[in-house]
Coordinates of C-alpha atoms and ligand atoms in Angstrom, one line a residue:
X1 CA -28.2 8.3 9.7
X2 CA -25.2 6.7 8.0
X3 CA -22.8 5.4 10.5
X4 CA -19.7 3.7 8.8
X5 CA -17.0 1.8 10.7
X6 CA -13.8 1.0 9.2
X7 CA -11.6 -1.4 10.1
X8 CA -8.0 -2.0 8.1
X9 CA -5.0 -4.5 8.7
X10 CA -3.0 -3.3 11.6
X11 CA 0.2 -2.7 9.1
X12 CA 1.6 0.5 7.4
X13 CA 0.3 -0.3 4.2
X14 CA -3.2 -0.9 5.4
X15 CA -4.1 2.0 7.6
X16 CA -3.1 5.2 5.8
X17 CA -5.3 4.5 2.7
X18 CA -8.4 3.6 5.3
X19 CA -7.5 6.9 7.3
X20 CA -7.3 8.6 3.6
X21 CA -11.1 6.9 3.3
X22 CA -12.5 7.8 6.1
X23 CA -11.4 11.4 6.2
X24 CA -13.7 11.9 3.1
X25 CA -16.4 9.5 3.9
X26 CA -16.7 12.3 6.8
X27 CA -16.2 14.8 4.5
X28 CA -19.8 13.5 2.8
X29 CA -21.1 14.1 6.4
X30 CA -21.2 10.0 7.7
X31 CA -20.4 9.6 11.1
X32 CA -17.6 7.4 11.2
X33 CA -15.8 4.8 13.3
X34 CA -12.2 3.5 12.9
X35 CA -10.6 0.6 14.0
X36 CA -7.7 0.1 15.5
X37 CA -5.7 -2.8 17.4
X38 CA -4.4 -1.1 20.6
X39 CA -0.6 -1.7 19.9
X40 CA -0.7 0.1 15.9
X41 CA -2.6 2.6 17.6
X42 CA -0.5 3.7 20.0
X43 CA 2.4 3.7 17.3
X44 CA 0.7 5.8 14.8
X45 CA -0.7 8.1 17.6
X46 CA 2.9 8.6 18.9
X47 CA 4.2 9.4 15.1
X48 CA 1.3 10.9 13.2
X49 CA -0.6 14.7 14.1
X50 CA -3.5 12.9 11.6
X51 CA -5.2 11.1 14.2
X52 CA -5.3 13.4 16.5
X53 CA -6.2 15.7 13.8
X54 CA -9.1 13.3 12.8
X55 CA -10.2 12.3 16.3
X56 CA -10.7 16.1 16.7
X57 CA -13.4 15.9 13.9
X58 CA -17.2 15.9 14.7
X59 CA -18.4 12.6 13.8
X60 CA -15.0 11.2 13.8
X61 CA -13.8 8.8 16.6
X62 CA -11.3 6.0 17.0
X63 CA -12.1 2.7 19.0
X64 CA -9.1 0.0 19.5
X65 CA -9.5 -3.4 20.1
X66 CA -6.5 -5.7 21.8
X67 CA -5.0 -8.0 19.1
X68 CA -4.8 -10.7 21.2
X69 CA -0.9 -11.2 21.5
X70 CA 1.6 -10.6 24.1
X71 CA 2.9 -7.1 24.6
X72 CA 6.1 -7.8 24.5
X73 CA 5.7 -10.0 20.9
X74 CA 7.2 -7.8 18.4
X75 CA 4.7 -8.7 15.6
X76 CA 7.3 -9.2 12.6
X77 CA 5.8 -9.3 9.4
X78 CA 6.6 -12.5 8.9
X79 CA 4.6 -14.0 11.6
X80 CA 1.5 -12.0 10.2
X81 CA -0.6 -15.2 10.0
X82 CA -0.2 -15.6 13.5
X83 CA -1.7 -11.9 14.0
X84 CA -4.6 -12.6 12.1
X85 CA -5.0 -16.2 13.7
X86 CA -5.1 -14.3 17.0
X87 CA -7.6 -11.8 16.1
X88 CA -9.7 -14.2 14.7
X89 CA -9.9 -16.0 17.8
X90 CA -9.1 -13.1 20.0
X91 CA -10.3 -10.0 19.4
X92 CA -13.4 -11.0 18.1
X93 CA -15.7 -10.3 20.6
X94 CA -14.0 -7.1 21.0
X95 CA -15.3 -5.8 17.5
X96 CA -18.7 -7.6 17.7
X97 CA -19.4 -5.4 21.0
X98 CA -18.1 -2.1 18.6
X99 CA -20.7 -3.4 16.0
X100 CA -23.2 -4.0 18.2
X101 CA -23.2 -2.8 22.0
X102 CA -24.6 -5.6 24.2
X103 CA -26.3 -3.1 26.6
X104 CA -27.8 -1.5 23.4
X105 CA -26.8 2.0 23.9
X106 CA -23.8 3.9 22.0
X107 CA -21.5 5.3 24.9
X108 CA -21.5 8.5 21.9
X109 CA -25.2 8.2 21.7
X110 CA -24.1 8.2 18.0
X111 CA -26.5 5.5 15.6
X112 CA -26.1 2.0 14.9
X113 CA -23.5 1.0 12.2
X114 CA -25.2 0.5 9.1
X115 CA -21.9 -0.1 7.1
X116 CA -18.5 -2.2 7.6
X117 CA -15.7 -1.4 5.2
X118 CA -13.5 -3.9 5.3
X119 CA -10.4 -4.8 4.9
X120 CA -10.5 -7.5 2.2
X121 CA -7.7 -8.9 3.9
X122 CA -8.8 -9.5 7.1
X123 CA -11.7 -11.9 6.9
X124 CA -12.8 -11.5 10.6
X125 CA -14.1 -7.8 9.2
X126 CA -16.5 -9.7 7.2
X127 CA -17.8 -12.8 9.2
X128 CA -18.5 -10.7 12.2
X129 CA -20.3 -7.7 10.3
X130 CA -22.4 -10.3 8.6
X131 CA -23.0 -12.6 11.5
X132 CA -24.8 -9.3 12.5
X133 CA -26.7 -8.8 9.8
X134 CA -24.5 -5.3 8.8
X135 CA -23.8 -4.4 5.5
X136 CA -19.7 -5.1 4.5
X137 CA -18.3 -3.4 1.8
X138 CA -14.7 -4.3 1.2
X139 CA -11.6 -2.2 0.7
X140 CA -8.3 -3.7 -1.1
X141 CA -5.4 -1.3 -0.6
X142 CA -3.2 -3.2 -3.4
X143 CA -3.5 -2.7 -6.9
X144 CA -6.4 -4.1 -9.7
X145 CA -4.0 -6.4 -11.2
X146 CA -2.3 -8.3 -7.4
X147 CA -5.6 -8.6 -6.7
X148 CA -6.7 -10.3 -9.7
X149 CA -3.3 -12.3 -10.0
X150 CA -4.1 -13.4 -6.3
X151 CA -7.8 -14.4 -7.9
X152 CA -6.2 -16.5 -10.1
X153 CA -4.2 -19.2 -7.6
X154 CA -6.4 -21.7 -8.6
X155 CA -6.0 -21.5 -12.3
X156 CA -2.2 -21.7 -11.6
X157 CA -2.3 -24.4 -9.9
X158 CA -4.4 -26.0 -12.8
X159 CA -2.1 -25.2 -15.4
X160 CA 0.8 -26.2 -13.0
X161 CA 2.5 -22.9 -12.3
X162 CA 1.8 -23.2 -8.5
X163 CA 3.5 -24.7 -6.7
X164 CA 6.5 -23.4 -8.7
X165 CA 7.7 -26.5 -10.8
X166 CA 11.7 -27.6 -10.1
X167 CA 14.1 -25.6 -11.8
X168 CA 11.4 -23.6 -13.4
X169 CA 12.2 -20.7 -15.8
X170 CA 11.5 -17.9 -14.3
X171 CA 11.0 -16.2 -17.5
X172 CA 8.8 -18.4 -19.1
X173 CA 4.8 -16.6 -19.4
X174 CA 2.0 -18.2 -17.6
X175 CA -1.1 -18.5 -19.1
X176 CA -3.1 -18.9 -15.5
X177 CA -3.8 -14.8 -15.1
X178 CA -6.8 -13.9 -17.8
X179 CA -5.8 -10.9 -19.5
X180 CA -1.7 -10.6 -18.6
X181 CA -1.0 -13.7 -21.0
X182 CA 1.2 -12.1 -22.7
X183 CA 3.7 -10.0 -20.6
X184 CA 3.7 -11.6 -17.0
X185 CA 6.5 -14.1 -16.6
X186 CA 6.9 -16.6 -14.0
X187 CA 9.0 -14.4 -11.7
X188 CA 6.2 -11.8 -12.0
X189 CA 3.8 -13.8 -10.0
X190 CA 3.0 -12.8 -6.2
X191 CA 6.1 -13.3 -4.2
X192 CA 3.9 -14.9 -1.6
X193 CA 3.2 -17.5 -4.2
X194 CA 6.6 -18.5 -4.7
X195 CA 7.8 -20.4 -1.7
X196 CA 4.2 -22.3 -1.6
X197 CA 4.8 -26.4 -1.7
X198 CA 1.1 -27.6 -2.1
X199 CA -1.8 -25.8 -2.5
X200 CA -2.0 -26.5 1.3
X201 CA 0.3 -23.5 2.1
X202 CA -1.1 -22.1 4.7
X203 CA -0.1 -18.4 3.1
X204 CA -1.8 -20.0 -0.8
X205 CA -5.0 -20.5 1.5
X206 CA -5.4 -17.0 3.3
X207 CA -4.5 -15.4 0.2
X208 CA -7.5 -17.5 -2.0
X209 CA -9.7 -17.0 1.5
X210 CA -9.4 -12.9 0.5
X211 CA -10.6 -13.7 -3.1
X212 CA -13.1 -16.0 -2.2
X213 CA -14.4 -13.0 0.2
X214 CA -14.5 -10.5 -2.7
X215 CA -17.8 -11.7 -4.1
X216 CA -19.4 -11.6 -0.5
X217 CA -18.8 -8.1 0.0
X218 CA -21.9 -5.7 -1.4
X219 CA -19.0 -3.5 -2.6
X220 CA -15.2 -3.7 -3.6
X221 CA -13.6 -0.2 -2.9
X222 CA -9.9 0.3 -4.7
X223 CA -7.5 2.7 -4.2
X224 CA -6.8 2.8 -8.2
X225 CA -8.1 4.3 -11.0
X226 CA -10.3 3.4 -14.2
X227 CA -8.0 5.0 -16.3
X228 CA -5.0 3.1 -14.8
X229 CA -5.9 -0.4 -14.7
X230 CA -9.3 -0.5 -16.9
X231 CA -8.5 -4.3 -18.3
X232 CA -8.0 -5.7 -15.0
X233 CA -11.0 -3.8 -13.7
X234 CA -13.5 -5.7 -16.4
X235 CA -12.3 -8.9 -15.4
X236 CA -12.4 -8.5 -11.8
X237 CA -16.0 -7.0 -11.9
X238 CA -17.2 -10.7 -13.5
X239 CA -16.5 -11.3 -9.3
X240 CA -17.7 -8.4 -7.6
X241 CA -21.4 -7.1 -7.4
X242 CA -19.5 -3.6 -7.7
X243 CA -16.6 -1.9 -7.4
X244 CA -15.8 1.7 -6.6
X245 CA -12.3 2.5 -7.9
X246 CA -11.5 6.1 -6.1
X247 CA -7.7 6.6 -6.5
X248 CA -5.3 7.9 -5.9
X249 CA -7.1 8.6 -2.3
X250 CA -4.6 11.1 -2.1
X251 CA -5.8 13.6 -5.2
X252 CA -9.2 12.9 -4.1
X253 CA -8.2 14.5 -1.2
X254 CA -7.3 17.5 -2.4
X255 CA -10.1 17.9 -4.3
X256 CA -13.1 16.5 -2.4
X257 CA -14.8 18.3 0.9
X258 CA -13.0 20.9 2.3
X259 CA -10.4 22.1 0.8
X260 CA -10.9 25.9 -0.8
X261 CA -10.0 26.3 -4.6
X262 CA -7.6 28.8 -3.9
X263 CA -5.7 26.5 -1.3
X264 CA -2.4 25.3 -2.2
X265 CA -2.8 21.9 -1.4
X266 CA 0.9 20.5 -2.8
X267 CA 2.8 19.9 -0.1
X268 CA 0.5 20.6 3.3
X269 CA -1.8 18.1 1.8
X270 CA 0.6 15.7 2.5
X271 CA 1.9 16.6 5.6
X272 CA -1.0 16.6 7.0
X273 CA -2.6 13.7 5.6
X274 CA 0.5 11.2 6.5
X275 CA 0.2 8.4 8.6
X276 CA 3.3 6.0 10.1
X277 CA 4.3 3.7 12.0
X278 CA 7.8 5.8 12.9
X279 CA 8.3 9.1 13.6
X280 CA 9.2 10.8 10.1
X281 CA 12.1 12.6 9.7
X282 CA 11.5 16.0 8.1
X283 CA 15.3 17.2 8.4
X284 CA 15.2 15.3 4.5
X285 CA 13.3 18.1 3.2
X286 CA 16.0 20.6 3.4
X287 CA 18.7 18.7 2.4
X288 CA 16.6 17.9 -0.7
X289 CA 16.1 21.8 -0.8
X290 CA 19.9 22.0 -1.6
X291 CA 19.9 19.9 -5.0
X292 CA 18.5 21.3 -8.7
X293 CA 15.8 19.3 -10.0
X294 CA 15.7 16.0 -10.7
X295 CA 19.0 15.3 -9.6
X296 CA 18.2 13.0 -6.2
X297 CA 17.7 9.6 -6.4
X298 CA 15.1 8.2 -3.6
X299 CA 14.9 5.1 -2.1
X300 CA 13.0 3.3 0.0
X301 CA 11.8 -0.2 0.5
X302 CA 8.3 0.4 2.2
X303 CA 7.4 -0.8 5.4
X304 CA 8.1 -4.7 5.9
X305 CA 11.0 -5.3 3.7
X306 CA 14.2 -7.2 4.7
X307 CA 17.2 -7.0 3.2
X308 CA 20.2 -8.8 3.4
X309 CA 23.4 -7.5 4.6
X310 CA 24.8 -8.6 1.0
X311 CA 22.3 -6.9 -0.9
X312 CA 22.5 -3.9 1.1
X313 CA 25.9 -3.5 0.6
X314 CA 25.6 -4.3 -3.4
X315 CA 23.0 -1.4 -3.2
X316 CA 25.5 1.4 -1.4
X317 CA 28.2 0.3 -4.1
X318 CA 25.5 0.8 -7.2
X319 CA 24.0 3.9 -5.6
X320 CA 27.6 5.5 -5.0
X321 CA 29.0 4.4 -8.5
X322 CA 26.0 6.3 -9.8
X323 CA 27.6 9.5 -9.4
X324 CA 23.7 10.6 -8.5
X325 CA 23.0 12.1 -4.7
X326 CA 20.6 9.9 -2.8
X327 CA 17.9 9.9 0.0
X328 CA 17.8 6.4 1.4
X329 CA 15.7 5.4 3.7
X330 CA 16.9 2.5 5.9
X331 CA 14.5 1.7 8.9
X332 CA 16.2 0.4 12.2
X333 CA 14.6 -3.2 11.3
X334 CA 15.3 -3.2 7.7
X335 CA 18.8 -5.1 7.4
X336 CA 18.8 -8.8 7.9
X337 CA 20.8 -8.8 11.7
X338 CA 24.5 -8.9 12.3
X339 CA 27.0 -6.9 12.1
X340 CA 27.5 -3.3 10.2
X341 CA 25.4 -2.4 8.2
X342 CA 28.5 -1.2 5.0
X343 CA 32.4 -1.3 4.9
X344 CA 33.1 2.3 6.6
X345 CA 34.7 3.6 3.3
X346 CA 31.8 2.7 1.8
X347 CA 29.3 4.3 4.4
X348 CA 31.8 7.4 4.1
X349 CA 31.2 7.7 0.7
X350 CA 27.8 7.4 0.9
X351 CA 27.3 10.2 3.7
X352 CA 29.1 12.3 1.5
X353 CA 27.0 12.1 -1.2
X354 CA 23.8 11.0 0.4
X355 CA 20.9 10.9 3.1
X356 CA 20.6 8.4 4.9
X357 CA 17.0 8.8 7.1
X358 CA 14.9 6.2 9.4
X359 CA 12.0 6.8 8.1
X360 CA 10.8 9.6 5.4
X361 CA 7.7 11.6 4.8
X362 CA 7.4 9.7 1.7
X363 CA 4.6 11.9 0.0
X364 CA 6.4 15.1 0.4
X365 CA 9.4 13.3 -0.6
X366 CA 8.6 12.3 -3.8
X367 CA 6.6 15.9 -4.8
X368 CA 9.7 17.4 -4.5
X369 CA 11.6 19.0 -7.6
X370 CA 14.8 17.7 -7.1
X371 CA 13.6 14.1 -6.9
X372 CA 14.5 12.5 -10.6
X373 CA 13.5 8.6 -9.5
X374 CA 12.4 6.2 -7.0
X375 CA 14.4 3.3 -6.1
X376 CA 11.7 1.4 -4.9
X377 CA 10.0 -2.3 -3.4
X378 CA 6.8 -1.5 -5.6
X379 CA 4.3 -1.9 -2.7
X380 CA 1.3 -0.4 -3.8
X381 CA 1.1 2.8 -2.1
X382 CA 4.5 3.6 -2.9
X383 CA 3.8 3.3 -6.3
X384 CA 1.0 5.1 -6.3
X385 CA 2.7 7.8 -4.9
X386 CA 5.6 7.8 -7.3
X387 CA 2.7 7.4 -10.4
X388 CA 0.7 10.5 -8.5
X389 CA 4.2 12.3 -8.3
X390 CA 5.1 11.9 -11.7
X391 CA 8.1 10.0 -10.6
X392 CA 10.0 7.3 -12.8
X393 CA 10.3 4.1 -10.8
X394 CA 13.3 1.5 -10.8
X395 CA 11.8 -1.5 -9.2
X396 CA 13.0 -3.9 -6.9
X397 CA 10.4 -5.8 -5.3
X398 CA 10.4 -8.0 -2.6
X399 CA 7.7 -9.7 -1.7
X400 CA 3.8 -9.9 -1.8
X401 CA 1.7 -8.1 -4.8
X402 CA 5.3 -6.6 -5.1
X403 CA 6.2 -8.5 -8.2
X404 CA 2.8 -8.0 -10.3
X405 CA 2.9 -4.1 -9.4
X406 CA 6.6 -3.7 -10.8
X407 CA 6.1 -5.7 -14.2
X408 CA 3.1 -3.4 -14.7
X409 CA 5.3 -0.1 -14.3
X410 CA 8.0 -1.5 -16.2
X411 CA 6.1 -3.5 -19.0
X412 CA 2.4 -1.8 -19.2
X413 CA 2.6 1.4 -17.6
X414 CA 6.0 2.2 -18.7
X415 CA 6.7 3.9 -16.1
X416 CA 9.8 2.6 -14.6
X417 CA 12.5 -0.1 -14.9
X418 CA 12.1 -3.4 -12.9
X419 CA 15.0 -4.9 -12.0
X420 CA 13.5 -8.2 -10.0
X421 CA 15.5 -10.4 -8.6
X422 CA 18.7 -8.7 -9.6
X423 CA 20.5 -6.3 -7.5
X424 CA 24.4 -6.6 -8.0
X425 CA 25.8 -3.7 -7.9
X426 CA 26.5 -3.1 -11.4
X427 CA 23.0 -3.7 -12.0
X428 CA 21.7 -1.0 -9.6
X429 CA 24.3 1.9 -11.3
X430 CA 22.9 0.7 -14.7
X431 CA 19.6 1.4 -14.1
X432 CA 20.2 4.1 -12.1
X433 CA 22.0 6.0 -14.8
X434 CA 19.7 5.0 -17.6
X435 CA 16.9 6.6 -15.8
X436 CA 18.3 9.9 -14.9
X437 CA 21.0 10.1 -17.7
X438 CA 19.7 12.5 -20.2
X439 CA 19.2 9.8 -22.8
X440 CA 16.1 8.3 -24.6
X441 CA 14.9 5.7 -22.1
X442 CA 15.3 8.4 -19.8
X443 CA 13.2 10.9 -21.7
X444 CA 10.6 8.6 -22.4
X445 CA 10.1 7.5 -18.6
X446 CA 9.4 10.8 -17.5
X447 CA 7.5 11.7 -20.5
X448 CA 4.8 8.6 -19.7
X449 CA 5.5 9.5 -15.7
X450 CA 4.1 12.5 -16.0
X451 CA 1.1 11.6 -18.4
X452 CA 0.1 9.0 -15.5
X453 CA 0.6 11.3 -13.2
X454 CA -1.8 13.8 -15.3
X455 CA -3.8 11.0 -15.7
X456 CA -4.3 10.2 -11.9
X457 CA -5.1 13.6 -11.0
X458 CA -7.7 14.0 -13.6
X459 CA -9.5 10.9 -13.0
X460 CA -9.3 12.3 -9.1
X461 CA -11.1 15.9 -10.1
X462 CA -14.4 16.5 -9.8
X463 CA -16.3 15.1 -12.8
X464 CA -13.5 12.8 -13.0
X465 CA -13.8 8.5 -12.5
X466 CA -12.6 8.7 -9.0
X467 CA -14.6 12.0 -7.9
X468 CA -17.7 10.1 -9.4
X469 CA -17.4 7.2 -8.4
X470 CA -16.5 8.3 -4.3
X471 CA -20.0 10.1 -4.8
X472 CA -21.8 6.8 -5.8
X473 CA -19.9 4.9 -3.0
X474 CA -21.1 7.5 -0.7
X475 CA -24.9 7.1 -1.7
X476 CA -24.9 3.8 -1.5
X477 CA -23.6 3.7 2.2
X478 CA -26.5 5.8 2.6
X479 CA -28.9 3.5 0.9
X480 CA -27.8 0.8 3.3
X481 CA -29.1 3.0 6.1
X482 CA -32.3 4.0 5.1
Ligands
UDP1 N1 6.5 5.4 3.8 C1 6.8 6.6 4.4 N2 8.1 6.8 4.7 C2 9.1 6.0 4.5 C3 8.8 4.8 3.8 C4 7.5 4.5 3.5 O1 5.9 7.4 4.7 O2 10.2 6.4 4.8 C5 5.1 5.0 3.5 C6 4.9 5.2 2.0 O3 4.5 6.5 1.7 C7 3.7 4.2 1.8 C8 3.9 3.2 2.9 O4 4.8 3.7 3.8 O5 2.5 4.9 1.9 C9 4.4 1.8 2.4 O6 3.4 1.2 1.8 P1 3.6 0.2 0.5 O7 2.3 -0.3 0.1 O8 4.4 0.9 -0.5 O9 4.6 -0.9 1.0 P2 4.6 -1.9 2.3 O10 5.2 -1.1 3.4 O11 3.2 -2.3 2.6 O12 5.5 -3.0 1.9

């Protein structure tokens, strides 16, 4: 019997795509176990009806492990080294004892794992699983390209692009990432990549650690699509003994397992498949109710994203000059501290012509009608969603595989505008305007928006690259097992 475990990166970006995984790996009828540390647990089991839904499932259970650091430690994202230094050390017996019970016996009497997925940033996934002798597939939740620029470090740093020279141009191409030679600039690199002194950055080495892992898993599993990132795909397969792209995870949903053809599937989908670290806050939905189509401008900067008081207040001015109505979410962590957050007229203004929320459901946000573009920080998943929604992007990313994503919906996918490192306030009305102004660039946004999005949802139907490719994955778990 096929018993898979999963185990992501305690962080928002990680865990909905695993939770999106594991639903259908249950779907195909594997028993399944998923991986928590106790403190994200709690937090998405205070916020999300998914995993009580899912822990509701046959065959479906959640297990937690401590991450090893003090409960009071608020685990900022910028410390997340020290997180995965402490589970390393810390939790690791935890997980060896889910992988393999001393005593020998399941508390479930459920079967042994036969399969690990991974996440492929979290290396103690891997060393453990194959210090037992279990099967490891990995799962990267950023996109083809980040994953191959992130590959590439080492040819950077041979052709002297890492560590960034002195004064560099930031335009200038690089010739280090095989296949983007001609389109990705300096500033497009990894964010993470920027502030690195010597290829002895600690951050340079976990991120080349990852990459070295890829070729150790039996399987790397992507939440893209063949049809979205194809040249990316052939070059990163010369790594990986296979790879099973099955994006967007969110079509396959809707399309694999249970749900009934006649089922609208649009927005409940989503509801019910969300996942977050905060509590969402729905009340958006309605106020989006009251706009005509197109006409809202959304934005959010994903999960980890700091900005500065500065920016934030360039941002208000740009979105307010706009003219357009706005949903913005700002998380209570989100604005570097001190002080207000805007000048009071400003914030007036704003409340007047916008929503402000803590924390959106971001999937039902962007299906909406009256959503014209996504203000956004280009973290994967978000632009996914925005690709999935049919939504034209305007890019401002911040950090991480942030800057690869947004040069390849500005540049390749055409899908958006990317704005990177820019975000005066004239700037942000610009771009706002030019993408839901009735003009040509306009026009042509949408118009290649919703071919992707067409795109997406084909490649996630059955018969489609995604659908076939989740059915491979699945036999091949159950190859491991037999
Ligand atoms: N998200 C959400 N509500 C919000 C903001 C974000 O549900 O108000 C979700 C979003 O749908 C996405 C995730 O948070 O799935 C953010 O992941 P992403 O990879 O875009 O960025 P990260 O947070 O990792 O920087």
């Amino acid at each position: 019997m096929a018993h898979v475990l999963l185990f992501p990166l305690p962080a928002q970006g990680h865990v909905p795509p695993f939770l999106k995984l594991a639903e259908l790996l249950s779907r195909a009828g594997l028993f399944i176990t998923f991986v928590n540390t106790e403190h994200t647990h709690s937090r998405f089991l205070a916020s999300s009806p998914t995993i009580d839904r899912l822990a509701g499932q046959p065959r479906f259970r959640f297990r937690t492990i401590p991450d090893g650091l003090d409960e009071e430690d608020p685990r900022l994202f910028v410390h997340f080294l020290r997180l995965l230094e402490s589970l390393r050390t810390r939790s690791r017996e935890h997980y060896r004892e889910l992988l393999v019970p001393e005593d020998g016996h399941d508390p479930d009497g459920w079967p042994p794992v036969t399969c690990v997925v991974g996440d492929g940033m979290l290396s103690l996934a891997l060393e453990v699983a194959e210090e037992m002798d279990i099967p490891v597939m990995l799962l990267r939740t950023s996109s083809a390209c980040s994953v191959w620029a992130y590959y590439s470090i080492p040819k950077l740093v041979e052709t002297g692009d890492i560590p960034f020279p002195e004064e560099a141009d930031m335009d200038e191409l690089v010739q280090g990432v095989a296949g983007m030679e001609s389109f990705l600039r300096r500033r497009d690199l990894p964010g993470l990549t920027r502030h690195a002194k010597s290829v002895a950055d600690p951050t340079l080495k976990f991120l080349m650690t990852a990459s070295e892992n890829l070729a150790r898993g039996r399987a790397l599993i992507m939440n893209t699509a063949e049809c979205l990132e194809s040249p990316v795909l052939s070059h990163l397969s010369s790594i990986c003994r296979v790879i099973y792209t099955v994006g967007p995870l969110q079509n396959l949903l809707q399309n694999f397992g249970s749900c009934r053809p006649d089922q609208d599937v649009s927005n409940s989908t989503a509801a019910s498949n969300s996942a977050s670290l905060w509590q969402e806050d729905r009340s958006c939905l309605k106020w989006l109710d009251s706009h005509p189509d197109k006409s809202v401008v959304y934005v959010s900067f994903g999960s980890v994203t700091v900005v500065s008081r500065e920016a934030l207040v360039e941002f208000w001015h740009g979105l307010v000059s706009s003219g357009r109505p706005f949903l913005w979410v700002i998380r209570p962590d989100m604005v570097e501290a001190g002080g207000e957050t805007a000048p009071s007229e400003l914030e007036t203004a704003a409340r007047e012509r916008g929503c402000l929320v803590a924390w959106a459901p971001q999937e039902e946000v962007l299906a909406h009608p009256s959503v014209g573009c996504f203000l956004t920080h280009s973290g994967w998943n978000s632009t996914l969603e925005s690709i999935v929604a049919g939504v034209p992007m305007i890019c401002w990313p911040f950090f991480a595989d942030q800057q690869v994503n947004s040069r390849f919906v500005g540049e390749v996918w055409k899908v958006g505008v990317d704005m990177k490192d820019l975000c005066g306030r004239s700037v942000v009305e610009g771009m706002v305007r030019k993408v839901m102004d009735g003009g040509e660039v306009g026009e042509e946004l949408r118009k290649s928006a919703a071919e992707m999005s067409h795109m997406g949802r084909i490649a996630a139907e059955e018969g489609g690259s995604s659908y076939t490719n989740f059915q491979k994955l699945v036999d091949h778990i159950k190859s491991l097992s037999s």
